[in-house]
Structures are given as structure tokens and as C-alpha cells.
Short mmCIF file of C-alpha atoms (C1' of nucleotides) in Angstrom, two decimals:
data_model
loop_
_atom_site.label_atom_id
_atom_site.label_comp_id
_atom_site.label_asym_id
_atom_site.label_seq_id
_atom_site.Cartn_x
_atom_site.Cartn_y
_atom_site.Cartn_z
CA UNK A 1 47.85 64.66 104.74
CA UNK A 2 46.78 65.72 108.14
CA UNK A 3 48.68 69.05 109.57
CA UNK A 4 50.61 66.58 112.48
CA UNK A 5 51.29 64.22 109.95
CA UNK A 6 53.55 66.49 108.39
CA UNK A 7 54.97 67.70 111.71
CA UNK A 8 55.97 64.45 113.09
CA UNK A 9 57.62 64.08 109.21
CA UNK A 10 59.79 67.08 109.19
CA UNK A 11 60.28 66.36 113.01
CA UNK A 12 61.69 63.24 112.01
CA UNK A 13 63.34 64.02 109.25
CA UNK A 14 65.52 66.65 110.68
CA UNK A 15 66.28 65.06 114.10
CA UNK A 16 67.85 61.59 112.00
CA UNK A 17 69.57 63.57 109.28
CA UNK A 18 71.27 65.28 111.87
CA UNK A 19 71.36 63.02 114.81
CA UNK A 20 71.23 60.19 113.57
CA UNK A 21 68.25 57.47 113.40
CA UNK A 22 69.31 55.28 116.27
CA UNK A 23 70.55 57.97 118.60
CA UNK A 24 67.04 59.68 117.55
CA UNK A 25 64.09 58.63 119.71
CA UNK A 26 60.32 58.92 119.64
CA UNK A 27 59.95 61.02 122.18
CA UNK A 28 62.53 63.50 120.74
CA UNK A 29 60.68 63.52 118.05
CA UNK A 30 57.17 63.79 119.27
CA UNK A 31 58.18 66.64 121.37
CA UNK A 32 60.17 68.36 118.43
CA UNK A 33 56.84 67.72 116.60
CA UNK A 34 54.49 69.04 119.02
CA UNK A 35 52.63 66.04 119.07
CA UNK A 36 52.06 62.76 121.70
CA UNK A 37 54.11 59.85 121.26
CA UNK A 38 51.60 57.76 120.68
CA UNK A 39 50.33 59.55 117.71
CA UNK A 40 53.89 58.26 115.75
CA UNK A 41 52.81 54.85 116.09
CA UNK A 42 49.50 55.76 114.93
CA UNK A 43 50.56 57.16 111.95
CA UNK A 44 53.53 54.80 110.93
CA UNK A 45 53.22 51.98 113.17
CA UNK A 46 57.29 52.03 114.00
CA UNK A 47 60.11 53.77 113.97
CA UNK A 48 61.25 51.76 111.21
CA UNK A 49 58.05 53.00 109.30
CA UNK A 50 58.80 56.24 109.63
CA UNK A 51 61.92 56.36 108.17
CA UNK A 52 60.54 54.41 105.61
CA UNK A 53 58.34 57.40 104.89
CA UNK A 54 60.78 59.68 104.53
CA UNK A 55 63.27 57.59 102.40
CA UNK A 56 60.43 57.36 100.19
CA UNK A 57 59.52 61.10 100.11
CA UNK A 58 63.45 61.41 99.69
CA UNK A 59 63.77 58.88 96.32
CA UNK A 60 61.02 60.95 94.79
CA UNK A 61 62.98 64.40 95.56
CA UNK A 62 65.84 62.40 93.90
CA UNK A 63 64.01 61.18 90.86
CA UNK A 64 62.47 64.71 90.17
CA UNK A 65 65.92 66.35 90.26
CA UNK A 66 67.47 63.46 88.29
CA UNK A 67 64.86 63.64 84.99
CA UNK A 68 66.01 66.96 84.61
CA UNK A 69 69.51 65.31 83.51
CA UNK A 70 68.05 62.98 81.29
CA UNK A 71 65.97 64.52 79.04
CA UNK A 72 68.32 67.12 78.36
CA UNK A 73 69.69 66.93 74.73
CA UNK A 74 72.31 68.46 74.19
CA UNK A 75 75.58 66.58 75.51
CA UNK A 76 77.31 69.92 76.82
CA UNK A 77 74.22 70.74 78.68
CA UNK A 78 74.11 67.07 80.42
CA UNK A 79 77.63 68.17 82.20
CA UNK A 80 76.94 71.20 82.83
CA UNK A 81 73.37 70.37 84.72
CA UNK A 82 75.30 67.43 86.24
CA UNK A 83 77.77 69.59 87.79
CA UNK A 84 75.52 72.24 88.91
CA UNK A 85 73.57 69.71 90.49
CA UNK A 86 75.11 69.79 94.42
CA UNK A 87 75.88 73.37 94.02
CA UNK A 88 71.53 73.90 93.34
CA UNK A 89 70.37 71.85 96.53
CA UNK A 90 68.07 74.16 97.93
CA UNK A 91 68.66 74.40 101.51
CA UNK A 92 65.26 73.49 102.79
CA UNK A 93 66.00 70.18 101.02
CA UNK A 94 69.36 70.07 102.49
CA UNK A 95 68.13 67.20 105.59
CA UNK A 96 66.75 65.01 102.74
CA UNK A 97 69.80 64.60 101.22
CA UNK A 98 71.63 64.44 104.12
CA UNK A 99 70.02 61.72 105.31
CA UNK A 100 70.10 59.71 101.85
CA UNK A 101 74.16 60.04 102.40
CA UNK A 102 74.25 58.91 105.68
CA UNK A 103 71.90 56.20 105.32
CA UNK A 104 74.45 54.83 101.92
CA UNK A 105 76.36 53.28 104.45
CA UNK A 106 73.30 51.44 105.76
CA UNK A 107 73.25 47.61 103.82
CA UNK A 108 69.15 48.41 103.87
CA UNK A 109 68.52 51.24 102.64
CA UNK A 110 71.92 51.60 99.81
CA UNK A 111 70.47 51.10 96.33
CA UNK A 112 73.52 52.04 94.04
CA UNK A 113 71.59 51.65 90.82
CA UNK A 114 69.19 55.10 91.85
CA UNK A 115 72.43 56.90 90.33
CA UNK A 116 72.70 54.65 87.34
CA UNK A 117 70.41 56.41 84.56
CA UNK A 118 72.38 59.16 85.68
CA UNK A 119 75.65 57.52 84.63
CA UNK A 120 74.30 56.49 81.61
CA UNK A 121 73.33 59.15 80.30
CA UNK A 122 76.74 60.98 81.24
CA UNK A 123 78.55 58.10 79.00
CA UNK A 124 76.82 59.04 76.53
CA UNK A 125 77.37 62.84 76.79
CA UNK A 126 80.72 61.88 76.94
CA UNK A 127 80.76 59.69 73.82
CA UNK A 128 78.81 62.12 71.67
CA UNK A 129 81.62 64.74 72.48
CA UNK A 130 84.29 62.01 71.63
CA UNK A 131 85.93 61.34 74.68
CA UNK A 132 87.80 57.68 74.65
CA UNK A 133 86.71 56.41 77.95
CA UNK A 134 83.42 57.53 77.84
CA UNK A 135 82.53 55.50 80.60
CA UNK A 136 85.62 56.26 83.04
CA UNK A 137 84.85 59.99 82.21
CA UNK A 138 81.43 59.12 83.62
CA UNK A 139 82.05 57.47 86.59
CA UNK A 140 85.17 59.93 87.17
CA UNK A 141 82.59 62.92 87.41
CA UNK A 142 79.91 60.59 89.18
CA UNK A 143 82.24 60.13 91.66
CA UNK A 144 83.33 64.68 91.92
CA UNK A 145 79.81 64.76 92.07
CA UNK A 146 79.35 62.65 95.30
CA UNK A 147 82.28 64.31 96.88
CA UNK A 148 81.69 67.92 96.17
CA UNK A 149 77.47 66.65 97.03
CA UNK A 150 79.08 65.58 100.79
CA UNK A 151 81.19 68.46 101.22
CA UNK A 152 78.43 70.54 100.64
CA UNK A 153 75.96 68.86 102.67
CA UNK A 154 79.04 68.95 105.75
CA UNK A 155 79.08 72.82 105.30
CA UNK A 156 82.65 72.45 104.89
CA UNK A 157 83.37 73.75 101.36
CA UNK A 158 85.20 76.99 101.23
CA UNK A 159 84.38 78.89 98.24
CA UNK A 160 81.98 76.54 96.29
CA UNK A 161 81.07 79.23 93.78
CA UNK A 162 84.82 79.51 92.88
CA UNK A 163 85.32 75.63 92.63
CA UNK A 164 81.65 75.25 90.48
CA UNK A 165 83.11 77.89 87.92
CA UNK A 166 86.48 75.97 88.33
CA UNK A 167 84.65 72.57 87.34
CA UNK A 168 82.20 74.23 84.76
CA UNK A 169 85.59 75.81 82.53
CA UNK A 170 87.54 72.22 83.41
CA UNK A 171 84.97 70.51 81.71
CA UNK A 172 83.85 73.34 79.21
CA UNK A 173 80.35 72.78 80.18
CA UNK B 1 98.22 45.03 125.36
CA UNK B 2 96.18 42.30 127.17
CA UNK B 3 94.48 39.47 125.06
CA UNK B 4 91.04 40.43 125.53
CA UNK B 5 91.35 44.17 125.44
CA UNK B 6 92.41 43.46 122.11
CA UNK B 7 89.54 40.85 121.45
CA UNK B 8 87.15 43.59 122.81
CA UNK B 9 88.49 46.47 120.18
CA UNK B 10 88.50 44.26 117.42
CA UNK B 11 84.89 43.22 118.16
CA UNK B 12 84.14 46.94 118.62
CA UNK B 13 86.16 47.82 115.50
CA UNK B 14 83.88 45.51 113.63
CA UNK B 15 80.52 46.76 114.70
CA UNK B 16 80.74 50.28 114.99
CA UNK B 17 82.21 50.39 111.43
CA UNK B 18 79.51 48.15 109.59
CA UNK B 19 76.91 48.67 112.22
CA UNK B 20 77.47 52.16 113.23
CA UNK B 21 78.22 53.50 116.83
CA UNK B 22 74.86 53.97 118.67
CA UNK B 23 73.44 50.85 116.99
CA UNK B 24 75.80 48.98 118.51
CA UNK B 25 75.57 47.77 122.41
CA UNK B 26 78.05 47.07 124.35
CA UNK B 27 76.70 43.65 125.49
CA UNK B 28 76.78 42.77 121.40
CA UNK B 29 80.16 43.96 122.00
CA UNK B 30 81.19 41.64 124.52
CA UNK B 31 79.89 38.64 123.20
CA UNK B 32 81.16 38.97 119.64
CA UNK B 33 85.03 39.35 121.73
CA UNK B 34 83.70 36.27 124.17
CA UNK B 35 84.06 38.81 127.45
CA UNK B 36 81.96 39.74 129.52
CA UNK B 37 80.24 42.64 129.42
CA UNK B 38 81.80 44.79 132.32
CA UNK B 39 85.40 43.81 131.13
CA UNK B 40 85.02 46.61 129.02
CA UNK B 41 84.41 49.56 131.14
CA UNK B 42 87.17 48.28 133.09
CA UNK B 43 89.32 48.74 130.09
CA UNK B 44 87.97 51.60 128.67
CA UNK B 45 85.92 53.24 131.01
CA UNK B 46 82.53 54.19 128.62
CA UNK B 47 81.57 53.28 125.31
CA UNK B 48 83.01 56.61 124.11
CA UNK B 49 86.08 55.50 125.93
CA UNK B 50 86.01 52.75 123.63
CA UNK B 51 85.54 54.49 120.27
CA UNK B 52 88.04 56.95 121.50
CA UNK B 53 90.68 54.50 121.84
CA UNK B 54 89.88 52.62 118.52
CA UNK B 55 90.10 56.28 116.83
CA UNK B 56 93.11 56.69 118.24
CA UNK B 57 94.67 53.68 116.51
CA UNK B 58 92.63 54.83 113.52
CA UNK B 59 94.44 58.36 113.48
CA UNK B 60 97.71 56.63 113.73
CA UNK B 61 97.29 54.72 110.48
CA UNK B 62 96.18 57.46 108.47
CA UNK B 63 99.40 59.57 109.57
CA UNK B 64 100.95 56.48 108.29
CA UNK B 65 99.92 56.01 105.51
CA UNK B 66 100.15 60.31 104.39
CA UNK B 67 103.97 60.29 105.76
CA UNK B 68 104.84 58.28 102.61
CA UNK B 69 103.59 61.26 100.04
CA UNK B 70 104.59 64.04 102.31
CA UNK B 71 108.31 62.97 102.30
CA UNK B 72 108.01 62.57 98.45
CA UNK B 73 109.94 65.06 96.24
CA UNK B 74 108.65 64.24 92.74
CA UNK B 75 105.09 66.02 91.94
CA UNK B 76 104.32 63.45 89.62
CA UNK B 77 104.87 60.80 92.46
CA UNK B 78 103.07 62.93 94.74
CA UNK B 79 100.17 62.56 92.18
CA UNK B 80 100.37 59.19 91.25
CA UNK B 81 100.68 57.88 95.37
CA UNK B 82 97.60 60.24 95.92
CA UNK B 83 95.78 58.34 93.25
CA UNK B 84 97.00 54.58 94.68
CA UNK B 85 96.11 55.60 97.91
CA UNK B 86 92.55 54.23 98.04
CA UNK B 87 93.42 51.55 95.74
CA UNK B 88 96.25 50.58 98.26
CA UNK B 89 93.96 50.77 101.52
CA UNK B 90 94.71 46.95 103.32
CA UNK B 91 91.40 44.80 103.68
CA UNK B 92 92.30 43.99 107.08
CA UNK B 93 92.26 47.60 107.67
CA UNK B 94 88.80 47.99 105.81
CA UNK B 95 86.75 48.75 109.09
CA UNK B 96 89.32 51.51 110.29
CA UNK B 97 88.63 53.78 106.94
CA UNK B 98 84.82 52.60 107.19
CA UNK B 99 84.76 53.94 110.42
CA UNK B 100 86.56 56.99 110.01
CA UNK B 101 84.41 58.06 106.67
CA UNK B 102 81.25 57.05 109.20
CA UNK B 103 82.02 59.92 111.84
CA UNK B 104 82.97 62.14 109.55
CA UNK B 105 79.27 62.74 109.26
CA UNK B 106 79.39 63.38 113.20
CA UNK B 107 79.93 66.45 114.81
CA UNK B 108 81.97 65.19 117.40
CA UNK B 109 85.03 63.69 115.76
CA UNK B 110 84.85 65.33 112.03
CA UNK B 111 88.07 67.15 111.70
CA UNK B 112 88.50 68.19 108.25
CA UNK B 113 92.11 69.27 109.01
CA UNK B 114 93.46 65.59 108.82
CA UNK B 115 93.47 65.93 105.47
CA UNK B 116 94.84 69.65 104.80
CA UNK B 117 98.44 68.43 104.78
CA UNK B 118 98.09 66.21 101.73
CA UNK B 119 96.03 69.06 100.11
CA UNK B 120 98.70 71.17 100.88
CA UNK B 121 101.60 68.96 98.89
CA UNK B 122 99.20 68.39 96.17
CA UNK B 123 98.76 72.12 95.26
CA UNK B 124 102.51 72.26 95.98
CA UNK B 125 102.74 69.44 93.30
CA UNK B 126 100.21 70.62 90.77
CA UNK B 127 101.84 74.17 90.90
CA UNK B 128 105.34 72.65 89.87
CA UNK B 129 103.67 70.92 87.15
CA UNK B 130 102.49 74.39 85.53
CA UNK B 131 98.78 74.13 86.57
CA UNK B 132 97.64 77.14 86.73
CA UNK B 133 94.87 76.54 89.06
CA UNK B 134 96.81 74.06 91.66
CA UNK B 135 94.89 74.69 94.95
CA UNK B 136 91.75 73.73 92.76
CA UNK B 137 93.20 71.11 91.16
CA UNK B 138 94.24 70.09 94.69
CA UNK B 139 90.84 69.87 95.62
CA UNK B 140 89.34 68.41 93.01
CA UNK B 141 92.11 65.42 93.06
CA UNK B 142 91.14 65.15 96.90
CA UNK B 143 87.66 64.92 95.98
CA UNK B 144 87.80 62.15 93.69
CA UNK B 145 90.02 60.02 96.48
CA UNK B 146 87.63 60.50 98.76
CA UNK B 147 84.79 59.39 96.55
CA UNK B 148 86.78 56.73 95.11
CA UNK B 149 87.62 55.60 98.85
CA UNK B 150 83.99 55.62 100.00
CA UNK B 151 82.55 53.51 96.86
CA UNK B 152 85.82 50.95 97.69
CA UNK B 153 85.30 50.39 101.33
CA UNK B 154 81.08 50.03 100.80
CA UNK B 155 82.85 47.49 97.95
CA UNK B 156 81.17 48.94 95.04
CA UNK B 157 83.49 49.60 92.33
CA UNK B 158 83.01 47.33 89.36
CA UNK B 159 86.60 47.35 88.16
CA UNK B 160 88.81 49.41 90.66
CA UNK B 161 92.08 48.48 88.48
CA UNK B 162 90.67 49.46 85.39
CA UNK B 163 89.69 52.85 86.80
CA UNK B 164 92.70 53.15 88.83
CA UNK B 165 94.97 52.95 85.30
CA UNK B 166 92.66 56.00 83.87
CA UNK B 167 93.11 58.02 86.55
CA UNK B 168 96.92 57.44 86.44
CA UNK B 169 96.46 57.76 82.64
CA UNK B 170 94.63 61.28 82.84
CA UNK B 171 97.32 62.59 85.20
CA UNK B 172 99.96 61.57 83.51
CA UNK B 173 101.28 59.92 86.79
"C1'" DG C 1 97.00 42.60 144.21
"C1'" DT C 2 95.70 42.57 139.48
"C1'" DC C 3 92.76 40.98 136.10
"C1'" DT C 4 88.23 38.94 134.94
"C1'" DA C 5 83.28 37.45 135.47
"C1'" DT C 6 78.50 38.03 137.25
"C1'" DA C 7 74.57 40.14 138.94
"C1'" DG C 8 71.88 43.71 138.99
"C1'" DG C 9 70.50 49.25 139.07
"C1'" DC C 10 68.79 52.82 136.79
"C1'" DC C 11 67.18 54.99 132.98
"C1'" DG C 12 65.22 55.86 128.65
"C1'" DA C 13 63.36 53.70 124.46
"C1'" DT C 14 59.65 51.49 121.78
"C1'" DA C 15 55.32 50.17 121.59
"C1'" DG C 16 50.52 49.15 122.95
"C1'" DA C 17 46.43 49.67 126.08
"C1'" DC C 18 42.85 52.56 127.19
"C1'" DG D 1 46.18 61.95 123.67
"C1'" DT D 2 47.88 59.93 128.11
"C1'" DC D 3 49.55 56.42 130.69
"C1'" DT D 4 52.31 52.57 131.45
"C1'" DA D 5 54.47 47.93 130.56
"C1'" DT D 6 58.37 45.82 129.05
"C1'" DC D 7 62.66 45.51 127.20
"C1'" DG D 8 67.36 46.64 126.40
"C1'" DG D 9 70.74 50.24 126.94
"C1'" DC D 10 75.04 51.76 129.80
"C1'" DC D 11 77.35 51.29 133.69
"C1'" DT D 12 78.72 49.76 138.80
"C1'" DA D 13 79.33 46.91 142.73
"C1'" DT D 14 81.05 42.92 144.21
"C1'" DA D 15 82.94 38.38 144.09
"C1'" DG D 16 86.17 35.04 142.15
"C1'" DA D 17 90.54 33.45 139.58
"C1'" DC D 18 95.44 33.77 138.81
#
DNA sequence: GTCTATAGGCCGATAGAC
DNA sequence: GTCTATCGGCCTATAGAC
């Protein structure tokens, strides 16, 4: 991928994870970017397109952090990764999933079965371990997970160290 | 309240919740209330006028609906209205929590100390009931409300009874 | 006089021409 | 990579209805 390519992406990226992708323009992000307007269109033909590109970038972060999860074999270990997960977003990546948040509220872009394999194989953890409601104990710590994930993302967490540990020894992951 | 100021917030109400704010105009605005278009700055002044005054209303309703467990002297009915809450929300109030949970990802009007005062009684609670960790638990329960609340409102929960009576179940509310 | 409608100004946004 | 056309955004000025 050409070097402006990739500017106008992370341009983009960071300007409508932050601000927003209507109250982001092409301009903004061109001159963010370094690059001519024009060159946007060039690249991604709209707007539109270019969010596109980064949504996509985005479900492959997802994916990648997800298969981690699932090929993990011991039950134990599937919590425990599971609950680590918001508490391991490396910062760099923190606009990506930012943006995947925000954009769940969006009719196009909200997919609710990317976190499915994910809540599958969570019911089972569960199950092997003998919990009743397998599934309600899966969609119970989906659900922490999206919370604490948001919470994170916002910068608003106090101590998320303490609260991790807190949810690791709850769960005796 | 005049009869088209309140045609004009309800139409506003509407689209900046399932729309979002900056992807809504104010001309969409004024012909989903059947005004015209200037009727609204004469009302409210700006668009942000606008939002202001529907966030006002917005406020109101979530004091509302908080008095209830604040004023309640049980823990375990503290618990157990904390878990109804989201399961309670009216769905001709629907766009007023969509809204809210919207600009919470906006710099502007996130206040994260709306909620502090329910966090408050719930460690309150969870320390009467012998928890040993209540201000985490506190959190934790306030998590799963808010992620319970978000996957309502975008009307996503399979069975929202079902998991409503394990949650009840779990705390022994 | 107060409330409402209409017509347009100005600006910035997207996109396309060169 | 620049330049610009066109459209739609927010808002105001003014005129009309009650």
C-alpha cells in the first residue's frame, strides 16, 4: 500500500473515532493526512468508501483477537482470556475499537453475530465447568465484557487493574 | 408548551436518537414535525439549542426514574430495582435512553457523574449484605445495567425476561 | 403584538474536472 | 495535486396570520 494511502487511513480513522464520521470532513482529513483532497477520492472513491476501509481493517483486528478465545482448550483459560480481553487493547489500537462501538449504534454497519463464536464458546466453558445456565452465564459476562470494553475505551475507568483482578478471583479464572 | 414546539422536539427526539446528531438537518427536522424550517431557531435558537433542551427533558427522566431506588431502604430491593431498571425502561421513552447512551460517546455532554449516586447506594447495599468487596460489586452490577440497557434499546436481546429472572436469581433479589 | 411561514445568505462539504 | 462546481448545511431577515 502506497505511503499516503496509509496516511489518509490513520487520518481517517482517528478523526471519525473521535469526531465522529459525519461531523468529520474530507478536508479535515486530507489536511490531518498531509495529503490533497482529491487524492481521498482517488483512493476510495467516497467518504462512504473510506470508512468502509477501515471497518474492514477493524473486523480483521477483531477476528485476530477473537481466535485466540476459541482455540483455547481449557475452559478456565476461555474466561480468563475473555476477561482479560478489554483490559489487553493495546492503545495504538484503541481508535479501531472505538470506532467499532460507536458505529454499533449505526443500523449499517451493527453485525451482532461478529461476537457470537465468542459466546459460544463461553457456553461451553461454562457447561464444561458445570454451571446451570450455561448460556445466561455467557451472555451475563458477554455483556461485563462490553461494558468494562466501553468504559475503557471512554478513559473513564478508575482503577481497571484492581477491577480485572476483582473479575479474574469472581470468576476463578 | 406550544403545539409545534412540541411537534418540533419530538421530531428532533426521533432523529438525533436513531440517526445521530450531526447526521441530522434541521430542515429533515422540520418536515418530519410539518414546520417550517425557521420555526425552530425561533424556539430554540441553534440546533444545539435544540439538543440542549431535549437533554434537558432527558436528564429529568433519569432523576426520575433513580429517585425510586435512592429512597429505598431494603438492599435487596435496592438490588433487585437496579436489575428491573433496564427491563422497566418505557418504549415511548426508547429514544430518550438511545440518545443519552449516544452522547455519552461525546465529549460535550458525557457526564459520568449521573450515575455515581446509584453506584453509591449499591455499594451501600452490597456492603449490608456482607460483600466484602461492595464498591466492586457496585461496579460490576452497574456494568451489566448498562450493557444490558444498550443491547435493549438497539432491541437485541433474544429473551430479556428470561435473562432478567437469572439475574434476579443470581442476586438473590 | 405574538406566533408562524418563506425566501434567501453564507459557508463548508463532497465530489469531479483538468 | 489543484481548482472549482454544486449541493445542502445552519441560520436570519422579513412578511403574513391570528
Amino acid at each position: 500500500m502506497s505511503d499516503k494511502k496509509h496516511k489518509i487511513l490513520d487520518a481517517a480513522l482517528d478523526l471519525f473515532a473521535n469526531e465522529g464520521y459525519t461531523a468529520t470532513s474530507t478536508s479535515k482529513i486530507a489536511q490531518k493526512a498531509g495529503v490533497s483532497e482529491g487524492l481521498i477520492f482517488r483512493h476510495f472513491e467516497s467518504k462512504k468508501g473510506l470508512l468502509h476501509a477501515i471497518m474492514q481493517e477493524a473486523e480483521d483486528r477483531l477476528r485476530d483477537v477473537l481466535a485466540d478465545i476459541l482455540c483455547e482448550k481449557d475452559p478456565r483459560g476461555v474466561i480468563r482470556k475473555t476477561i482479560e480481553l478489554p483490559f489487553n487493547i493495546r492503545s495504538e489500537e484503541y481508535d479501531y475499537w472505538r470506532l467499532q462501538y460507536k458505529l454499533k449504534w449505526d443500523k449499517d454497519y451493527y453485525n451482532p453475530d461478529k461476537m457470537k463464536p465468542l459466546i459460544e464458546k463461553l457456553k461451553e466453558a461454562f457447561a464444561l465447568l458445570g454451571f446451570e445456565e450455561s448460556e445466561q452465564e455467557a451472555r451475563l459476562l458477554s455483556h461485563v465484557l462490553e461494558a468494562v470494553s466501553i468504559e475503557l475505551l471512554r478513559g473513564n475507568m478508575k482503577d481497571p487493574q484492581q477491577f480485572k483482578s476483582f473479575l479474574l478471583e469472581k470468576y476463578k479464572a
